[in-house]
Amino acid sequence: MQVSLFKSYLTAPSSPYKGGKSRSEIQSDKPIYKLSSNENLLGASPLALQAIQDNLHLLNEYPERTGESLRVALSEFYQQQLLPASFITANSGVGIIELLVNAFLEEGLECIASNPGFKPYFRFPEKVGAKVHDIPLVGDNYLLDIPSILNAINERTRMVWVCSPNNPAGTYIPKYQIDELIEQLPEHVVLVYDEVYYQFATAEDYSTALPYVVAGKNAIGINSFSKAYGLAGLRVGYAYSTPEIAAYVRLMRRPFLLNTLSLEAAKAALKDNDFIQKTVANTNAGKAYLYPEFDKLGLQYWKSQANFILTKPDMDAHEFEAKMLEQGIMVRPVANFGAPGCVRITIGTPEANAALVAGLKKVLV
Ligand SMILES: Cc1ncc(COP(=O)(O)O)c(C=O)c1O
């Protein structure tokens, strides 16, 4: 019998989740606007930056073991609708996704995700040997195909991933669909609801996972400090669920998972309403400016509930990426997120948005 040192499902060829390119990977002597990773171009929460400065003297000591003070701060942020015991904190939203996959999946178990979608929902389960059923989103508005999701559920299924606002589409799942799905999920399946762009959603029938969790449903809301709070470089995220599910997932957490500066910055950021308001207003103004400009240029796009816009240029997506880079703009082709031919563009500052439009005018002639 041939025995291998390596796990076959780890070495099987499959496109990995690489994340967007960093600025240092780009060779350019010109200033570059990075509109490729849905970051906050206004910078980081000033309250978070101050907290980092104020806590530098603590770095010789270990941080809190379980990050409890952040869970307490989150409970306050959610106005006590959730107890500290309902939260899970980790090194980023992707770190939360990894904890969830390790907590709920293994070889022989399954989950359901929908393309276009965030790559880790597909790649991370494969890393533990679990199977992912892709039930694609349907129609121009990218809605859930609920009958097919329910049909794909069996006794091996543990999770259904929903992303709203969706990365890469920027579209959202209306509340009636979440209601319909959650009502029909069996007890052994949890709805994992990735809402890391929720601050930007303006649709009246948008809902986070909060009311479902408060009602005691098997649901988990995933959040991140990388987007609206502008702390992508710090790597902090959290999730909330019922105290039972949260306590179970926390079993996967190692002690001292969050460092002192991350803990203090995240707590301060939660108090930075001014910065969130400024950020959301900037994004909304960016949409109001960019949509008509895209219309004039004949660039196909999807109206967004997030801080980025999915576009479909009339040329190869990688050629478009390269040509935009020559104009000083980094954008992100998202074929590997299940949107072939499409390119995702972050909404920036007024200056960055104007540079984007100037670049598009040269590239889309
Ligand atoms: C839908 C979605 N979920 C989670 C994340 C994770 O963000 P982070 O790991 O930076 O917290 C991202 C980041 O791009 C995202 O788009």
XYZ file of C-alpha atoms and ligand atoms in Angstrom:
381
model
C 0.000 0.000 0.000
C 1.314 3.441 -0.923
C 1.258 5.639 2.172
C 1.843 9.369 1.853
C 3.208 11.830 4.369
C 0.936 14.497 2.867
C -2.845 14.891 3.052
C -4.161 14.354 -0.485
C -6.817 17.053 -0.175
C -4.164 19.655 0.705
C -1.944 18.855 -2.260
C -4.782 18.385 -4.780
C -4.571 21.093 -7.431
C -7.052 23.851 -6.732
C -6.664 27.579 -7.039
C -5.648 28.893 -3.602
C -6.981 32.014 -1.906
C -4.176 34.507 -2.422
C -5.767 37.803 -1.427
C -5.248 41.003 -3.415
C -1.778 42.237 -4.322
C -0.095 44.549 -1.851
C 1.325 47.892 -2.944
C 4.883 46.543 -2.547
C 4.255 43.931 -5.265
C 3.606 46.688 -7.777
C 6.593 48.160 -9.585
C 5.795 51.742 -10.393
C 7.534 55.074 -10.167
C 4.180 56.902 -10.284
C 1.798 57.394 -7.356
C -0.704 54.550 -7.275
C -4.323 54.577 -6.097
C -4.994 51.163 -4.594
C -8.617 50.405 -5.491
C -8.200 46.647 -5.471
C -8.809 45.417 -1.906
C -11.876 47.288 -0.598
C -9.820 49.183 1.945
C -10.760 52.555 3.435
C -9.002 55.275 1.465
C -9.741 57.840 4.187
C -7.253 55.978 6.370
C -7.764 54.313 9.761
C -10.073 55.282 12.612
C -8.274 58.136 14.447
C -9.470 56.792 17.803
C -7.907 53.418 16.962
C -4.617 55.054 15.967
C -4.571 56.984 19.235
C -5.211 53.784 21.211
C -2.251 52.136 19.461
C 0.005 55.044 20.451
C -1.286 54.977 24.018
C -0.654 51.265 24.503
C 2.782 50.820 22.968
C 4.343 50.684 26.451
C 2.454 47.426 27.158
C 4.161 45.394 24.453
C 6.625 43.653 26.774
C 3.734 41.854 28.463
C 1.369 39.222 27.080
C -2.111 40.461 26.190
C -5.335 39.178 27.743
C -5.640 35.429 27.221
C -9.135 35.358 25.762
C -9.654 38.913 24.546
C -12.556 39.269 26.931
C -12.400 43.058 27.129
C -13.150 43.252 23.390
C -16.135 40.923 23.841
C -17.394 43.197 26.620
C -16.895 46.250 24.368
C -18.767 44.484 21.556
C -21.673 43.742 23.878
C -21.836 47.469 24.685
C -21.567 48.328 20.974
C -24.603 46.114 20.320
C -26.356 47.859 23.226
C -26.491 44.703 25.294
C -28.701 42.935 22.738
C -25.944 40.309 22.862
C -23.932 39.216 25.902
C -20.114 39.129 25.812
C -20.502 35.339 25.719
C -22.089 35.651 22.258
C -18.882 36.920 20.625
C -15.832 35.288 19.081
C -12.808 37.443 18.249
C -9.973 36.542 15.895
C -7.182 37.843 13.691
C -9.485 39.240 11.010
C -12.655 38.183 9.248
C -10.716 35.532 7.361
C -9.394 34.347 10.728
C -13.021 33.933 11.847
C -13.820 31.975 8.664
C -10.902 29.675 9.421
C -12.035 29.133 13.048
C -15.562 28.303 11.854
C -14.329 25.847 9.245
C -12.099 24.130 11.809
C -14.938 24.051 14.342
C -17.670 22.647 12.094
C -16.076 20.804 9.165
C -13.812 17.825 8.525
C -13.406 15.064 5.945
C -16.839 13.596 5.235
C -18.745 16.779 6.126
C -20.156 19.387 3.751
C -21.135 23.004 3.396
C -22.940 25.126 0.826
C -21.669 28.374 -0.689
C -22.721 30.462 -3.668
C -20.725 31.939 -6.515
C -20.013 34.715 -7.149
C -18.636 34.621 -3.635
C -15.660 35.203 -1.372
C -13.053 32.571 -2.200
C -12.265 31.400 1.382
C -15.777 29.855 1.727
C -14.677 27.435 -0.991
C -10.974 27.067 -0.311
C -10.856 26.744 3.478
C -13.318 23.814 3.720
C -11.250 22.019 1.069
C -8.204 22.481 3.318
C -9.831 20.298 5.988
C -11.044 17.761 3.422
C -14.689 18.890 3.530
C -16.887 19.212 0.456
C -18.372 22.519 -0.748
C -21.521 22.531 -2.880
C -21.672 25.611 -5.093
C -25.258 26.750 -5.497
C -24.751 29.857 -7.673
C -26.589 33.095 -7.001
C -29.307 33.716 -9.589
C -30.560 36.582 -11.744
C -29.192 40.074 -12.395
C -29.478 40.934 -8.695
C -27.633 37.804 -7.584
C -30.255 36.349 -5.238
C -30.080 33.054 -3.353
C -31.448 29.959 -5.053
C -33.177 28.730 -1.904
C -34.856 25.591 -3.326
C -31.492 24.370 -4.661
C -29.729 25.193 -1.362
C -32.325 23.214 0.599
C -32.093 20.411 -1.915
C -28.310 20.181 -1.450
C -28.588 19.839 2.338
C -28.137 16.350 3.761
C -27.143 14.868 7.112
C -23.461 15.644 6.405
C -24.123 19.390 5.851
C -23.065 21.742 8.660
C -22.899 25.259 7.212
C -24.560 27.475 4.607
C -22.466 30.565 3.714
C -24.279 33.759 2.796
C -22.419 36.983 2.013
C -24.402 40.223 2.076
C -23.368 42.753 0.875
C -21.717 40.297 -1.460
C -18.044 40.298 -2.356
C -17.412 40.577 -5.325
C -20.860 41.636 -6.605
C -21.677 44.411 -4.097
C -25.303 43.245 -4.258
C -27.263 42.154 -1.183
C -29.704 39.446 -0.130
C -33.085 40.937 0.843
C -34.412 40.100 4.296
C -37.301 38.017 2.966
C -34.794 35.550 1.504
C -32.850 35.244 4.756
C -36.152 34.699 6.614
C -37.151 32.017 4.126
C -33.811 30.237 4.274
C -33.317 30.263 8.030
C -36.828 28.985 8.719
C -36.089 25.897 6.664
C -32.580 25.037 7.839
C -32.417 21.830 9.856
C -31.014 22.028 13.418
C -27.668 20.490 12.398
C -26.930 23.324 9.927
C -25.780 26.847 10.816
C -26.268 29.914 8.627
C -22.912 31.687 8.395
C -23.696 35.248 7.414
C -20.730 37.323 6.286
C -21.678 40.961 6.813
C -18.259 42.652 6.800
C -19.585 45.457 4.543
C -22.812 46.019 6.511
C -22.007 49.647 7.411
C -22.289 50.571 3.715
C -25.679 48.931 3.062
C -28.505 51.402 2.497
C -31.264 49.141 1.118
C -34.353 49.257 3.329
C -34.817 45.501 3.226
C -31.207 44.769 4.174
C -30.683 42.994 7.486
C -27.622 41.762 9.303
C -27.653 38.429 11.152
C -28.402 40.255 14.410
C -32.196 39.757 14.635
C -31.787 36.056 13.843
C -29.107 35.560 16.492
C -31.106 37.555 19.054
C -34.070 35.273 18.264
C -31.859 32.274 19.089
C -31.569 30.901 15.531
C -28.551 28.884 14.366
C -26.841 31.861 12.748
C -23.392 33.436 12.931
C -22.611 37.023 11.833
C -19.033 37.605 10.590
C -17.525 41.085 10.913
C -14.188 42.746 10.338
C -12.304 45.881 11.347
C -10.597 45.902 7.923
C -13.218 47.745 5.913
C -15.224 50.658 7.378
C -12.846 51.045 10.362
C -9.839 51.194 8.043
C -7.736 48.705 10.017
C -6.955 46.069 7.361
C -3.265 46.026 8.307
C -4.031 45.246 11.949
C -5.989 42.010 11.248
C -8.927 42.023 13.674
C -12.369 40.513 13.192
C -15.207 39.099 15.204
C -18.327 37.018 14.952
C -21.462 36.739 17.050
C -23.878 33.895 17.545
C -25.902 32.212 20.241
C -23.868 31.774 23.448
C -23.865 28.004 22.833
C -22.444 28.231 19.297
C -20.018 31.028 20.263
C -18.647 29.012 23.214
C -18.215 26.001 20.932
C -16.294 27.992 18.300
C -14.114 29.630 20.971
C -12.783 26.139 21.762
C -10.803 26.483 18.499
C -9.163 29.708 19.614
C -5.619 29.657 20.950
C -4.775 31.828 23.977
C -3.406 35.334 23.312
C -4.850 35.192 19.779
C -5.268 38.971 19.586
C -2.283 41.123 20.416
C -2.510 44.096 22.786
C -2.532 46.762 20.071
C -5.251 44.981 18.079
C -7.424 44.623 21.170
C -7.042 48.261 22.192
C -7.442 49.623 18.648
C -10.572 47.556 18.018
C -12.178 48.708 21.267
C -11.423 52.346 20.431
C -12.660 51.941 16.838
C -16.047 50.728 18.082
C -16.500 54.165 19.666
C -15.500 56.057 16.510
C -18.962 56.887 15.151
C -17.668 60.072 13.512
C -15.189 58.147 11.423
C -17.796 55.583 10.345
C -20.194 58.363 9.371
C -17.486 60.132 7.378
C -16.520 56.875 5.693
C -20.083 55.956 4.721
C -20.792 59.508 3.476
C -17.617 59.395 1.361
C -18.662 56.046 -0.132
C -22.177 57.254 -0.922
C -20.800 60.427 -2.537
C -18.384 58.251 -4.526
C -21.262 56.145 -5.866
C -23.234 59.263 -6.799
C -20.214 60.510 -8.771
C -19.083 57.220 -10.316
C -22.376 55.671 -11.511
C -23.129 58.442 -14.056
C -19.480 58.503 -15.135
C -19.566 54.729 -15.736
C -22.848 55.188 -17.659
C -21.250 57.823 -19.893
C -18.308 55.511 -20.573
C -20.590 52.552 -21.310
C -18.917 50.554 -18.515
C -21.282 47.829 -17.265
C -21.591 47.725 -13.457
C -23.752 46.511 -10.617
C -25.233 49.002 -8.122
C -23.431 48.387 -4.858
C -24.379 48.119 -1.192
C -20.677 47.968 -0.286
C -17.574 50.183 -0.621
C -16.689 48.836 -4.074
C -18.339 48.383 -7.461
C -18.311 45.275 -9.645
C -17.756 46.195 -13.288
C -17.577 44.269 -16.557
C -15.277 46.060 -18.998
C -15.534 45.391 -22.700
C -12.076 43.797 -22.744
C -10.202 40.988 -21.058
C -10.219 41.612 -17.290
C -6.458 41.097 -16.885
C -5.684 43.367 -19.829
C -7.959 45.971 -18.213
C -6.130 45.519 -14.880
C -2.736 46.044 -16.580
C -3.914 49.086 -18.535
C -5.456 50.666 -15.443
C -2.200 50.099 -13.572
C -0.395 52.065 -16.289
C -2.808 54.883 -15.363
C -1.851 54.552 -11.692
C -4.961 52.627 -10.584
C -4.915 49.152 -9.010
C -8.162 47.200 -9.620
C -9.015 43.521 -9.069
C -10.162 40.964 -11.653
C -12.503 38.571 -9.855
C -12.852 35.508 -12.096
C -11.613 33.422 -9.129
C -14.553 34.787 -7.078
C -16.949 33.289 -9.654
C -17.350 36.453 -11.726
C -15.494 35.778 -15.003
C -14.699 38.854 -17.088
C -15.488 41.149 -14.143
C -13.309 43.605 -12.262
C -13.943 44.948 -8.757
C -13.099 48.568 -8.042
C -12.974 50.109 -4.543
C -14.657 53.489 -4.094
C -11.962 55.929 -3.002
C -11.590 59.544 -1.948
C -12.916 62.222 -4.365
C -9.340 62.581 -5.650
C -8.922 58.827 -6.196
C -12.337 58.564 -7.861
C -11.466 61.421 -10.240
C -8.169 59.678 -11.070
C -10.119 56.456 -11.668
C -12.473 58.168 -14.118
C -9.550 59.879 -15.888
C -7.852 56.465 -16.187
C -11.020 54.799 -17.476
C -11.385 57.497 -20.138
C -7.942 56.572 -21.484
C -8.340 52.798 -21.178
C -11.909 52.387 -22.445
C -11.512 54.356 -25.691
C -16.839 39.144 2.231
C -15.600 39.251 3.044
N -15.526 38.591 4.189
C -14.447 38.658 4.970
C -13.367 39.426 4.590
C -12.215 39.382 5.503
O -11.636 40.544 5.831
P -10.423 40.531 6.841
O -9.818 39.174 6.848
O -9.508 41.581 6.307
O -11.017 40.886 8.171
C -13.382 40.126 3.393
C -12.220 40.902 2.937
O -12.025 41.176 1.794
C -14.545 40.042 2.595
O -14.624 40.695 1.439
